[in-house]
mmCIF file with all atom_site columns, N, CA and C in Angstrom:
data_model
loop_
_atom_site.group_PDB
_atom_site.id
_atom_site.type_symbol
_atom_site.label_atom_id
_atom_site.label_alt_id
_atom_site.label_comp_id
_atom_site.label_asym_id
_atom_site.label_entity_id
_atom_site.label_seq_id
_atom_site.pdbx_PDB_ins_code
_atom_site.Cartn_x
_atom_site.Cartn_y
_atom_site.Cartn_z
_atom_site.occupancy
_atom_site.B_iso_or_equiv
_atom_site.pdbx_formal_charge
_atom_site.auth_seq_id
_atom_site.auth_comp_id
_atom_site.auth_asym_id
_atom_site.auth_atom_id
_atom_site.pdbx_PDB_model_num
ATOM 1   N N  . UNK A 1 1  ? 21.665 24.188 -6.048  1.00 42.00 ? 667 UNK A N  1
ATOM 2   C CA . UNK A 1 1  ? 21.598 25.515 -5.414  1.00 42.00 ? 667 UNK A CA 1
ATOM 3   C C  . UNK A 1 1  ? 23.002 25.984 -5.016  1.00 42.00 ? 667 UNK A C  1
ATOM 4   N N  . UNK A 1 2  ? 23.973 25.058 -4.728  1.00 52.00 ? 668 UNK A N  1
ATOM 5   C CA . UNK A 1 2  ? 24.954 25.240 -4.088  1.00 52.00 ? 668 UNK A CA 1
ATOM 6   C C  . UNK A 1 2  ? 26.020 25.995 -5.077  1.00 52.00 ? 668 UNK A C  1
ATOM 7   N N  . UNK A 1 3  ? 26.304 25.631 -6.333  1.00 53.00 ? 669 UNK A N  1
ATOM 8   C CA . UNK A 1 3  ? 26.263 25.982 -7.805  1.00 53.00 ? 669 UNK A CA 1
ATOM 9   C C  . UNK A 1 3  ? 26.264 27.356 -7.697  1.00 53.00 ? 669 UNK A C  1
ATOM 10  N N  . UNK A 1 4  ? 24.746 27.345 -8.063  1.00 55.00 ? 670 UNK A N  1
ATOM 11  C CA . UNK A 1 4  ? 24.481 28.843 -8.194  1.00 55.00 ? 670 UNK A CA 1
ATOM 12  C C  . UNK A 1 4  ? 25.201 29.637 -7.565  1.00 55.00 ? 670 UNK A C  1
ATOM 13  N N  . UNK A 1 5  ? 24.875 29.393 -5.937  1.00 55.00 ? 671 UNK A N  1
ATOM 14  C CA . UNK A 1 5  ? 25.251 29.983 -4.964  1.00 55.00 ? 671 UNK A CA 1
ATOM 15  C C  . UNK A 1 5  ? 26.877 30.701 -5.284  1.00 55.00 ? 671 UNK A C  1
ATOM 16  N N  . UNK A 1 6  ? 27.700 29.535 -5.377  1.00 56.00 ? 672 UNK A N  1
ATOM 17  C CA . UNK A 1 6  ? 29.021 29.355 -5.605  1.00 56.00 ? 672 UNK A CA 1
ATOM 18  C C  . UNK A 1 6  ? 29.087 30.921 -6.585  1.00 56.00 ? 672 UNK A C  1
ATOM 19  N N  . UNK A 1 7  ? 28.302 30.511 -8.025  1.00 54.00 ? 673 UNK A N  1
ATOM 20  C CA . UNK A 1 7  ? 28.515 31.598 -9.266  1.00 54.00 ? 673 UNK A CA 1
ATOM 21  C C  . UNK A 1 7  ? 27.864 32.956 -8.814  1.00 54.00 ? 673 UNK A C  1
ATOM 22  N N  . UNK A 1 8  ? 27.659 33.000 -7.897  1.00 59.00 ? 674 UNK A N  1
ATOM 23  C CA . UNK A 1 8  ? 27.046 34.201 -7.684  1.00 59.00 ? 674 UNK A CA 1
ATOM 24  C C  . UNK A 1 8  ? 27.986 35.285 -6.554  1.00 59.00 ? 674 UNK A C  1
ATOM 25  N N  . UNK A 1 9  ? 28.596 34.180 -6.041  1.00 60.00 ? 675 UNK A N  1
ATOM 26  C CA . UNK A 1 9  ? 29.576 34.807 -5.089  1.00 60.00 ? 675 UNK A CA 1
ATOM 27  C C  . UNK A 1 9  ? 30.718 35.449 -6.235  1.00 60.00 ? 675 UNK A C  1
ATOM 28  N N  . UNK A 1 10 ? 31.501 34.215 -7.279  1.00 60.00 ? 676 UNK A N  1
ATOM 29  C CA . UNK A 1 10 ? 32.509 34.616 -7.709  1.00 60.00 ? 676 UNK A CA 1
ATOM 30  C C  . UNK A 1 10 ? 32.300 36.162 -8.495  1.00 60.00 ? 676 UNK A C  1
ATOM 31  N N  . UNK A 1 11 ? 30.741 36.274 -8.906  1.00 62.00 ? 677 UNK A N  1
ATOM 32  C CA . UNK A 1 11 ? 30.356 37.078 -10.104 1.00 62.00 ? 677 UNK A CA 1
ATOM 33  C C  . UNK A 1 11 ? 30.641 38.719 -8.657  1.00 62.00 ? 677 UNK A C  1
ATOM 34  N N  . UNK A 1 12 ? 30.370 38.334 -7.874  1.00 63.00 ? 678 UNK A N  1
ATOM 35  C CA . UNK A 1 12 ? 30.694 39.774 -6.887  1.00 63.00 ? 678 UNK A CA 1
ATOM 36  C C  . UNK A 1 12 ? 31.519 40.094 -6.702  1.00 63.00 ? 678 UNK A C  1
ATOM 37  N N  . UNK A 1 13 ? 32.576 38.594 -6.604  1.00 61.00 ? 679 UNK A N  1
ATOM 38  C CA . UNK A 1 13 ? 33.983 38.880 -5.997  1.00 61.00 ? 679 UNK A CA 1
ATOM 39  C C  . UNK A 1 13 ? 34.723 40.016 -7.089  1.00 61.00 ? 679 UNK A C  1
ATOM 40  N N  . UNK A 1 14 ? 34.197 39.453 -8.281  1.00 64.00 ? 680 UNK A N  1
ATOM 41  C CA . UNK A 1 14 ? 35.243 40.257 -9.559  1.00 64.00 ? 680 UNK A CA 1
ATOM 42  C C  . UNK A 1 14 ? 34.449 41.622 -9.736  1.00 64.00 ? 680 UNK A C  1
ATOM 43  N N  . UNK A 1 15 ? 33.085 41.721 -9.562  1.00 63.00 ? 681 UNK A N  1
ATOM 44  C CA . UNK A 1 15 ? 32.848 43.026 -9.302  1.00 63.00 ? 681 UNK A CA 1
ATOM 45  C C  . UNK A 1 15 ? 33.163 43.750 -8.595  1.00 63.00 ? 681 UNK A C  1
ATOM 46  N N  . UNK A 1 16 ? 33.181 43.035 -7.610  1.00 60.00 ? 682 UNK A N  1
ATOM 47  C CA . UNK A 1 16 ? 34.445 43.990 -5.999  1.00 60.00 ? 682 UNK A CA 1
ATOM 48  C C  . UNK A 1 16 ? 36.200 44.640 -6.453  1.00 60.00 ? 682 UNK A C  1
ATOM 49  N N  . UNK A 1 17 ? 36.286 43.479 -7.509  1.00 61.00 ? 683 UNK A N  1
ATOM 50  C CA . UNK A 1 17 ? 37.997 44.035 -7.483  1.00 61.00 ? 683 UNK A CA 1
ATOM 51  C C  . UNK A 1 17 ? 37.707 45.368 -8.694  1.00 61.00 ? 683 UNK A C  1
ATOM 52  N N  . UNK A 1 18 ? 36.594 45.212 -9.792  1.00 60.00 ? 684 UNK A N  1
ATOM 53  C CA . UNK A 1 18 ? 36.425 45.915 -10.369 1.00 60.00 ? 684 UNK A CA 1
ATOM 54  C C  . UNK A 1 18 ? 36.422 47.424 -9.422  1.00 60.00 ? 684 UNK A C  1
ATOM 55  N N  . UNK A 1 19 ? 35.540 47.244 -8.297  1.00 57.00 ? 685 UNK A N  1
ATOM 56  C CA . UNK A 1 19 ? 35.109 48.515 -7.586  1.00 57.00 ? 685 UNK A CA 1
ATOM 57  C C  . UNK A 1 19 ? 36.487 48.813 -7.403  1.00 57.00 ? 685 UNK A C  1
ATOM 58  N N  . UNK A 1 20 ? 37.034 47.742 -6.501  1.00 58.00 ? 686 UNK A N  1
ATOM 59  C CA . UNK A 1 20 ? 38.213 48.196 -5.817  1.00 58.00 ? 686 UNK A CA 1
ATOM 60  C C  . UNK A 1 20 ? 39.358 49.224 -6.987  1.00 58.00 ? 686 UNK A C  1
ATOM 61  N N  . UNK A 1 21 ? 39.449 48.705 -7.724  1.00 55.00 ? 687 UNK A N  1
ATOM 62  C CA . UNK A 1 21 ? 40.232 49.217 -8.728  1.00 55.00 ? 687 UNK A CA 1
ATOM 63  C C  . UNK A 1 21 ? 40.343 50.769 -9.366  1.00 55.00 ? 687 UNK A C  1
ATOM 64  N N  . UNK A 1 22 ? 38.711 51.029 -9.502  1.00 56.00 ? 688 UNK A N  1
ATOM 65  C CA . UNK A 1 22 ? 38.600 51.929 -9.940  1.00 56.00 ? 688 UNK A CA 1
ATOM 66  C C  . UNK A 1 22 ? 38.652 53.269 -8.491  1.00 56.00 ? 688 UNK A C  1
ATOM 67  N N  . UNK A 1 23 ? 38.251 52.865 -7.486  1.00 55.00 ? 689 UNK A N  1
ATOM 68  C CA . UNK A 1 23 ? 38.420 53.638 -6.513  1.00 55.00 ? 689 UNK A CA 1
ATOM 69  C C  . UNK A 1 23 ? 40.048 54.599 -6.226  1.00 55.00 ? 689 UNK A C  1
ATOM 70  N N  . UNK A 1 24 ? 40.669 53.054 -6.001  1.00 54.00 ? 690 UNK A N  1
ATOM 71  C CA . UNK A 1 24 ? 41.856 53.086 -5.690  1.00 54.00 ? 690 UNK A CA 1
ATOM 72  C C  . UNK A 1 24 ? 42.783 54.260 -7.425  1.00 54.00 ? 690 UNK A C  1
ATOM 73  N N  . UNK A 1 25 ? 42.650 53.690 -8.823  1.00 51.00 ? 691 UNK A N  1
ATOM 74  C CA . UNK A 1 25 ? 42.744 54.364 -9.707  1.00 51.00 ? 691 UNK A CA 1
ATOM 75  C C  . UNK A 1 25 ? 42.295 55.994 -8.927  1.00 51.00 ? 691 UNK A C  1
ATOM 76  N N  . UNK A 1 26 ? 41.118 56.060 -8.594  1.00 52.00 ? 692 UNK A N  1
ATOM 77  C CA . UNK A 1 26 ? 40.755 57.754 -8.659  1.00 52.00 ? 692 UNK A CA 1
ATOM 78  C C  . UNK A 1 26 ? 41.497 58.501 -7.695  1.00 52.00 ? 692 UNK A C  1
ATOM 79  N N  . UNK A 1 27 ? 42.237 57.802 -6.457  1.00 53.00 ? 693 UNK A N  1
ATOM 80  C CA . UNK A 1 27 ? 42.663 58.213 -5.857  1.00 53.00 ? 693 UNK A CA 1
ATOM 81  C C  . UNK A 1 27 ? 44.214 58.290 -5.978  1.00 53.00 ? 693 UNK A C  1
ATOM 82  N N  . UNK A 1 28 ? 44.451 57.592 -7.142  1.00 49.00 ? 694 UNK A N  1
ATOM 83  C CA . UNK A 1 28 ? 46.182 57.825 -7.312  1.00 49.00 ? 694 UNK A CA 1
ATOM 84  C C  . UNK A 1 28 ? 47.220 57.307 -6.869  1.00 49.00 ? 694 UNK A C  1
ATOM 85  N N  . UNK A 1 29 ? 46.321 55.901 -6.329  1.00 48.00 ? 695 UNK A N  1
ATOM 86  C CA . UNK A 1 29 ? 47.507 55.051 -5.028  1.00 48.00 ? 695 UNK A CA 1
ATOM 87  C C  . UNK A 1 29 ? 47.359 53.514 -5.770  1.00 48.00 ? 695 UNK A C  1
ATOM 88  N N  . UNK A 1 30 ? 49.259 53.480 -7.318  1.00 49.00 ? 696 UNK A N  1
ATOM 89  C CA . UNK A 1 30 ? 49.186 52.299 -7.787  1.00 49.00 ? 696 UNK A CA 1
ATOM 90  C C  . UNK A 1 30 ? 49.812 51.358 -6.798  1.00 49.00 ? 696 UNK A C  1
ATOM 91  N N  . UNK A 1 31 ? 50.085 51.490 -5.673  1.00 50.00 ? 697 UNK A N  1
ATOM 92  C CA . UNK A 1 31 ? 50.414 50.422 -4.815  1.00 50.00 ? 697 UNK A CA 1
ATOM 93  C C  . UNK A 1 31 ? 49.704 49.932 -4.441  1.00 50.00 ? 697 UNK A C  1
ATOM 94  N N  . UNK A 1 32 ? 48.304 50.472 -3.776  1.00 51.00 ? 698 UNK A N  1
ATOM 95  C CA . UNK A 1 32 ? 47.362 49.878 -3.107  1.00 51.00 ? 698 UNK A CA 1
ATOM 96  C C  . UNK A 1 32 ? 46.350 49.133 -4.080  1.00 51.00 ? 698 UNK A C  1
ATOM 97  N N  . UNK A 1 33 ? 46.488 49.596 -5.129  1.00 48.00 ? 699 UNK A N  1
ATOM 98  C CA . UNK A 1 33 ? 45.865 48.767 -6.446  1.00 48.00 ? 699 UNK A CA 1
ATOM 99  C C  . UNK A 1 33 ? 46.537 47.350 -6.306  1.00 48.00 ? 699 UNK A C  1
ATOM 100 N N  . UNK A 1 34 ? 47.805 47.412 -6.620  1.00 47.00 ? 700 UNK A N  1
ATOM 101 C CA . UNK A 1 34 ? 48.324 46.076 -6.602  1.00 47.00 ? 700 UNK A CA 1
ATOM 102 C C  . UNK A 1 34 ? 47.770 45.674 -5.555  1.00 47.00 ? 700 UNK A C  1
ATOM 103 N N  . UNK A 1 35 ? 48.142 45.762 -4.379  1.00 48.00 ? 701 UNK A N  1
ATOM 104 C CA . UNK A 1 35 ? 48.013 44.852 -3.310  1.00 48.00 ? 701 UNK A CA 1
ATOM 105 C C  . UNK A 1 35 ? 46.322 44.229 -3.289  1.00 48.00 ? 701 UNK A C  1
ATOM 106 N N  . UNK A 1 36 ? 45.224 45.518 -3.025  1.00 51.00 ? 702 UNK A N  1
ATOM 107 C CA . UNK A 1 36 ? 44.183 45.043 -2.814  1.00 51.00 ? 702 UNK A CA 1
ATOM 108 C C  . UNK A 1 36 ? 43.770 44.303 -3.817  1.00 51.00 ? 702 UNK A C  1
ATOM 109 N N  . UNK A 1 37 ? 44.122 43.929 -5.231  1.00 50.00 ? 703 UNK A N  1
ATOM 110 C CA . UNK A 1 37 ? 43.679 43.043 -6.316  1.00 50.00 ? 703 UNK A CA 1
ATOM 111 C C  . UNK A 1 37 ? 44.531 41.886 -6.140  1.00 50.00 ? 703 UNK A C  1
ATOM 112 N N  . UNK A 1 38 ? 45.117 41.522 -5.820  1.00 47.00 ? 704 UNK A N  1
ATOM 113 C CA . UNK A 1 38 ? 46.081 40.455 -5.575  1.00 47.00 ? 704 UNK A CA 1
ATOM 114 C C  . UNK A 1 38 ? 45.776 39.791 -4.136  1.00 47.00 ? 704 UNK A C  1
ATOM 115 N N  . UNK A 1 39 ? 44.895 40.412 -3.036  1.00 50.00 ? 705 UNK A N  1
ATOM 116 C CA . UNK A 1 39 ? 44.380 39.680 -2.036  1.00 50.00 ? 705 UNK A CA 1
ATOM 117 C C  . UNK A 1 39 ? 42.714 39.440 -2.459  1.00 50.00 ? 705 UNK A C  1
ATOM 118 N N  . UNK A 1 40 ? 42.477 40.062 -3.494  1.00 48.00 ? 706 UNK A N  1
ATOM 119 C CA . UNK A 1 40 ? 41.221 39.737 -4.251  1.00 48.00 ? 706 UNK A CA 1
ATOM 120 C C  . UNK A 1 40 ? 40.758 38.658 -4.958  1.00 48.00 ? 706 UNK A C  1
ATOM 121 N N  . UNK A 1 41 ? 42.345 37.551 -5.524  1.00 51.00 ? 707 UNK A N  1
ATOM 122 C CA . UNK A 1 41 ? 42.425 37.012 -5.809  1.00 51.00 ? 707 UNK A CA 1
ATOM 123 C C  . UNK A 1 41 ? 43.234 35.590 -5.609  1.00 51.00 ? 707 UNK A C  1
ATOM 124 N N  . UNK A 1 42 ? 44.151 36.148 -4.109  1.00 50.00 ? 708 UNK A N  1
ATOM 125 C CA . UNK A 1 42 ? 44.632 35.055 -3.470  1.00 50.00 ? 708 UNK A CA 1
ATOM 126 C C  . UNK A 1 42 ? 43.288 34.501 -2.564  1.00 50.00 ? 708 UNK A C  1
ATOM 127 N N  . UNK A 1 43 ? 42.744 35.731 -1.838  1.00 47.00 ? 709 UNK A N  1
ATOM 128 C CA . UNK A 1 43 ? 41.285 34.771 -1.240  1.00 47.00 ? 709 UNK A CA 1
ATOM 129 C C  . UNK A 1 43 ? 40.290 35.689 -1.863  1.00 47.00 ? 709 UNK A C  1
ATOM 130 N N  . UNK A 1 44 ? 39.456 34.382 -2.931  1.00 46.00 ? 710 UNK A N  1
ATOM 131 C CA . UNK A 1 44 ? 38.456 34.451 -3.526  1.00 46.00 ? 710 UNK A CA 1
ATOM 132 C C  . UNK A 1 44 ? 37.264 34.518 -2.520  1.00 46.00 ? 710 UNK A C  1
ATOM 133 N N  . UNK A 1 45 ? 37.254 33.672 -1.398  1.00 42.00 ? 711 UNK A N  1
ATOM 134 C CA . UNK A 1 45 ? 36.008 34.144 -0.370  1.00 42.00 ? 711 UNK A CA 1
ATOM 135 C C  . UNK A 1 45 ? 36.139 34.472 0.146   1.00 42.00 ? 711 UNK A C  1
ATOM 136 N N  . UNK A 1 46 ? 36.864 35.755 0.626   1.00 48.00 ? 712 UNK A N  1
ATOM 137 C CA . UNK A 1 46 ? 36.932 36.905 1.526   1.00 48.00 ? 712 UNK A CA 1
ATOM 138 C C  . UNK A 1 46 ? 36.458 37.907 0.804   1.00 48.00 ? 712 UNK A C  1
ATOM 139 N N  . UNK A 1 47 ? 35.718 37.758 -0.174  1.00 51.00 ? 713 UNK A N  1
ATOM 140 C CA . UNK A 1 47 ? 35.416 39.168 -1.339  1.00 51.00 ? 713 UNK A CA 1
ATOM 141 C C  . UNK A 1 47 ? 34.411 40.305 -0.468  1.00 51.00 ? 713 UNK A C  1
ATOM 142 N N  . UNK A 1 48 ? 33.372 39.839 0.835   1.00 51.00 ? 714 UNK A N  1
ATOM 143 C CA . UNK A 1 48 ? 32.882 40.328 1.565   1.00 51.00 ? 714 UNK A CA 1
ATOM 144 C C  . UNK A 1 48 ? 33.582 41.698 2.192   1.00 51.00 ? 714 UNK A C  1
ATOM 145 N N  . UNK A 1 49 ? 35.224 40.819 2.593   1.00 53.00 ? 715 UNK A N  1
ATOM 146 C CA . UNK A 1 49 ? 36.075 41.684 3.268   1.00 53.00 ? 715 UNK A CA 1
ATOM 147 C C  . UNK A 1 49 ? 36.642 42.626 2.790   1.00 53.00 ? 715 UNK A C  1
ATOM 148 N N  . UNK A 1 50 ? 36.737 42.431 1.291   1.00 51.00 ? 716 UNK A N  1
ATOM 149 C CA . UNK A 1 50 ? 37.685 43.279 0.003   1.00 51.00 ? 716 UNK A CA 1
ATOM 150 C C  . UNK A 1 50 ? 36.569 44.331 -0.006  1.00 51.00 ? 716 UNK A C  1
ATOM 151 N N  . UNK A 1 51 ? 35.260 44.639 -0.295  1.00 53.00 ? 717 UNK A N  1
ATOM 152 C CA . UNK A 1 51 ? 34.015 45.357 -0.867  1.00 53.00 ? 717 UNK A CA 1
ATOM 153 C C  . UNK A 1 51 ? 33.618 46.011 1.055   1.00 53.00 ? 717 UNK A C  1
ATOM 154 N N  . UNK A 1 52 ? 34.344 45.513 2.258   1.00 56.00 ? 718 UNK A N  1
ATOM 155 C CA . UNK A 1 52 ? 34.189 46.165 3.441   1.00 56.00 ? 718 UNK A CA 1
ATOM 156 C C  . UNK A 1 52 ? 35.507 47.439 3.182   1.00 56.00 ? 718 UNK A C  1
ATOM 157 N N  . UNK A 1 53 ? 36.823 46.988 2.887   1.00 58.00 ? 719 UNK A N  1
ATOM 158 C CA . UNK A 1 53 ? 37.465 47.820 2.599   1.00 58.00 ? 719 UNK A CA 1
ATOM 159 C C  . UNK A 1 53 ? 37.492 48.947 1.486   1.00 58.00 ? 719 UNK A C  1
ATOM 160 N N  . UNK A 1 54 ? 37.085 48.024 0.528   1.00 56.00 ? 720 UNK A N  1
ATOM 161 C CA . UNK A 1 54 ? 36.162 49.501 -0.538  1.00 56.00 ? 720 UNK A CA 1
ATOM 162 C C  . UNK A 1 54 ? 35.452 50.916 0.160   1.00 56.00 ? 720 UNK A C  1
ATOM 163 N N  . UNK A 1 55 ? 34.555 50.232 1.020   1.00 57.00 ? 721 UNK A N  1
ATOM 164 C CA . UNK A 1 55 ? 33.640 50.792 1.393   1.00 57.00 ? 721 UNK A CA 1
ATOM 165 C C  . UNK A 1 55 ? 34.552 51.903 2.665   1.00 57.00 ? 721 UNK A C  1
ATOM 166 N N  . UNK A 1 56 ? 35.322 51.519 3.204   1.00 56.00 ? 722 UNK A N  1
ATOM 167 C CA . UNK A 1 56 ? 36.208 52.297 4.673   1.00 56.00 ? 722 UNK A CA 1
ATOM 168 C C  . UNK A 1 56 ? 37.080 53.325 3.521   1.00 56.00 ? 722 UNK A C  1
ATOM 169 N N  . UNK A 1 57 ? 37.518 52.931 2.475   1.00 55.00 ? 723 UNK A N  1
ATOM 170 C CA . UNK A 1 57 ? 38.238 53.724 1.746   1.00 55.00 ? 723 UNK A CA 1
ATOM 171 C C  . UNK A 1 57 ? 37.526 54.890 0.817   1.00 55.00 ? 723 UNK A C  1
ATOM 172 N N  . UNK A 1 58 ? 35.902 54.685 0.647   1.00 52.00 ? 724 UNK A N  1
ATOM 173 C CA . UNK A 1 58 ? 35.454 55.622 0.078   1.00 52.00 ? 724 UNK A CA 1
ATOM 174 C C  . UNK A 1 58 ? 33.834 55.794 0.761   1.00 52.00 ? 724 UNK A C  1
ATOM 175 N N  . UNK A 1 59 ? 34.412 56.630 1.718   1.00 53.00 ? 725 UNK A N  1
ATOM 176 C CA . UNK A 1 59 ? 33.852 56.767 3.105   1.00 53.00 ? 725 UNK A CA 1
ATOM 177 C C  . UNK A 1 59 ? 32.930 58.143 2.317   1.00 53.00 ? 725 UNK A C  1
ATOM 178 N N  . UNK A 1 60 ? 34.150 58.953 2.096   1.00 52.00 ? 726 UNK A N  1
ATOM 179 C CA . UNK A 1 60 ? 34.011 60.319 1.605   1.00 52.00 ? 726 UNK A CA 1
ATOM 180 C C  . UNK A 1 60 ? 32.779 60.550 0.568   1.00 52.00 ? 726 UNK A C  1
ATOM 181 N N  . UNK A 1 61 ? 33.132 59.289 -0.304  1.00 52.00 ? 727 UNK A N  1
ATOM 182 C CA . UNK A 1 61 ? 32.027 59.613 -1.806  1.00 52.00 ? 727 UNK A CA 1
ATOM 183 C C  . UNK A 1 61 ? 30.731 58.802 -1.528  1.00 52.00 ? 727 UNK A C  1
ATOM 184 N N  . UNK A 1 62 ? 29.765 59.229 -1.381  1.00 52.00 ? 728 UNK A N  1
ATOM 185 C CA . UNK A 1 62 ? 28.371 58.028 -0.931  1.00 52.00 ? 728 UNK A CA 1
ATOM 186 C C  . UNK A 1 62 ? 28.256 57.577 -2.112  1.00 52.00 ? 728 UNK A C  1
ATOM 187 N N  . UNK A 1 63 ? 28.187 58.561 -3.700  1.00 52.00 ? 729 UNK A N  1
ATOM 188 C CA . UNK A 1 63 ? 28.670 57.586 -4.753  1.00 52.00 ? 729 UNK A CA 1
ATOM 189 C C  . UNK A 1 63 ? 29.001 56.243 -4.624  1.00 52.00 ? 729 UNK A C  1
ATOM 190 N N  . UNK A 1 64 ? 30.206 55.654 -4.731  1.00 49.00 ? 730 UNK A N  1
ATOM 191 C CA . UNK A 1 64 ? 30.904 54.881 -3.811  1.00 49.00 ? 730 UNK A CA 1
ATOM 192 C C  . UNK A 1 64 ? 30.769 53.715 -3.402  1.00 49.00 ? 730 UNK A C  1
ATOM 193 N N  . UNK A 1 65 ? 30.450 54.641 -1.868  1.00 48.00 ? 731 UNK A N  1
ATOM 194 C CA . UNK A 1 65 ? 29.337 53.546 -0.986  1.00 48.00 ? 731 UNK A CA 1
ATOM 195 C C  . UNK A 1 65 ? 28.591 52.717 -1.367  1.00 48.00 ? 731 UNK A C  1
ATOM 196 N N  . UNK A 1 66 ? 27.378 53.153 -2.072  1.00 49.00 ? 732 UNK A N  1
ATOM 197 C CA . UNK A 1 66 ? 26.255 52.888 -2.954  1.00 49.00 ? 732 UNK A CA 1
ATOM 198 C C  . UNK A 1 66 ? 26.700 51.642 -3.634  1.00 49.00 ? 732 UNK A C  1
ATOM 199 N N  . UNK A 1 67 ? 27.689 51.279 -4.522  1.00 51.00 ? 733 UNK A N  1
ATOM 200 C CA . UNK A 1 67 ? 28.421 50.502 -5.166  1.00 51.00 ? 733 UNK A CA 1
ATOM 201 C C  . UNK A 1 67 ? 28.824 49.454 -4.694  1.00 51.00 ? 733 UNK A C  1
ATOM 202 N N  . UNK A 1 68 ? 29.822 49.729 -3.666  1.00 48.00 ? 734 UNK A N  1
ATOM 203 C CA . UNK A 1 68 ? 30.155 48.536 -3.176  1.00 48.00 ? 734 UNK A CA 1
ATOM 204 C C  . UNK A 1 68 ? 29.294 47.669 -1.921  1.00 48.00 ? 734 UNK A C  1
ATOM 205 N N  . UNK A 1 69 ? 27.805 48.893 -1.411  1.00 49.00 ? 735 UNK A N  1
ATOM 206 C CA . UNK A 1 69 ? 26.961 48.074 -0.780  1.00 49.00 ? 735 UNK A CA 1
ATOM 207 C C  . UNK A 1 69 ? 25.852 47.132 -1.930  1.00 49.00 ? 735 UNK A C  1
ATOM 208 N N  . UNK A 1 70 ? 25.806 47.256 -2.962  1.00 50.00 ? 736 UNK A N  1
ATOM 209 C CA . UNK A 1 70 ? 24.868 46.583 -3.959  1.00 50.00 ? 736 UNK A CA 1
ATOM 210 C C  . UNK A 1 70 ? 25.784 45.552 -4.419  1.00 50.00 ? 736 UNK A C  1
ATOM 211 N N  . UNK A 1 71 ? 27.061 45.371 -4.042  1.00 52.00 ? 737 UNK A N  1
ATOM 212 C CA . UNK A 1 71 ? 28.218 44.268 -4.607  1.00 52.00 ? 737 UNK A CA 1
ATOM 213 C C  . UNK A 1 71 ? 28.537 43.238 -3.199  1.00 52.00 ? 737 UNK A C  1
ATOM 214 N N  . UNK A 1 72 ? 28.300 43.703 -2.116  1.00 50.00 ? 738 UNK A N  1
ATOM 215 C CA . UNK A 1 72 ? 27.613 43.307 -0.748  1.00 50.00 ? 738 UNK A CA 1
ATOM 216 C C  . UNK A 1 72 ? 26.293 42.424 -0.855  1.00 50.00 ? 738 UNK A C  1
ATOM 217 N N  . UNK A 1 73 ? 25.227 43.203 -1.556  1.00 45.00 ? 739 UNK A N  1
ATOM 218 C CA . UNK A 1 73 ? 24.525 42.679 -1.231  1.00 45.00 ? 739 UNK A CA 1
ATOM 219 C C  . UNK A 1 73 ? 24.004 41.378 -1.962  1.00 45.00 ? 739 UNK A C  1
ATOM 220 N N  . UNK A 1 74 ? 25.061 41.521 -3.151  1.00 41.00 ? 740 UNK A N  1
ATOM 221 C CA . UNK A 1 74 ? 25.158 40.454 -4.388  1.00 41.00 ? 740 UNK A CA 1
ATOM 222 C C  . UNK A 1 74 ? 26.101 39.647 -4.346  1.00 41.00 ? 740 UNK A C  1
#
C-alpha cells in the first residue's frame, strides 16, 4: 500500500508542476516559472504546498482553481 501510496503522490507532484507551469506561462512571469519548478523538484513532498501556491496565484480564474484542487485531491 505504501508503494502505491508513494506513486500516487509523485504522479500529483508532476501534475502540480505541470499546473504550476502553465499558469505561471499565462501570466508572463519566466522567473517565477523557474523558481516554482525547481522547488517542485528540490522538495518532491511538499507538492501539497506547490498546488497551495498554484491555487493563491490563480485566485482570479476558478478555471484554475478547479485544477489544482483535483491535483490536491490526488
Amino acid at each position: 500500500m505504501n508503494y502505491m501510496v508513494a506513486i500516487q503522490a509523485l504522479d500529483a507532484m508532476f501534475r502540480c508542476v505541470v499546473i504550476v507551469i502553465t499558469v505561471k506561462i499565462q501570466e508572463v512571469r519566466q522567473q517565477s516559472i523557474i523558481m516554482v519548478t525547481i522547488q517542485a523538484f528540490n522538495v518532491m513532498f511538499s507538492y501539497v504546498v506547490i498546488t497551495v501556491k498554484c491555487k493563491i496565484h490563480t485566485t482570479r480564474r476558478k478555471k484554475h482553481n478547479m485544477v489544482a484542487v483535483q491535483a490536491f485531491n490526488v
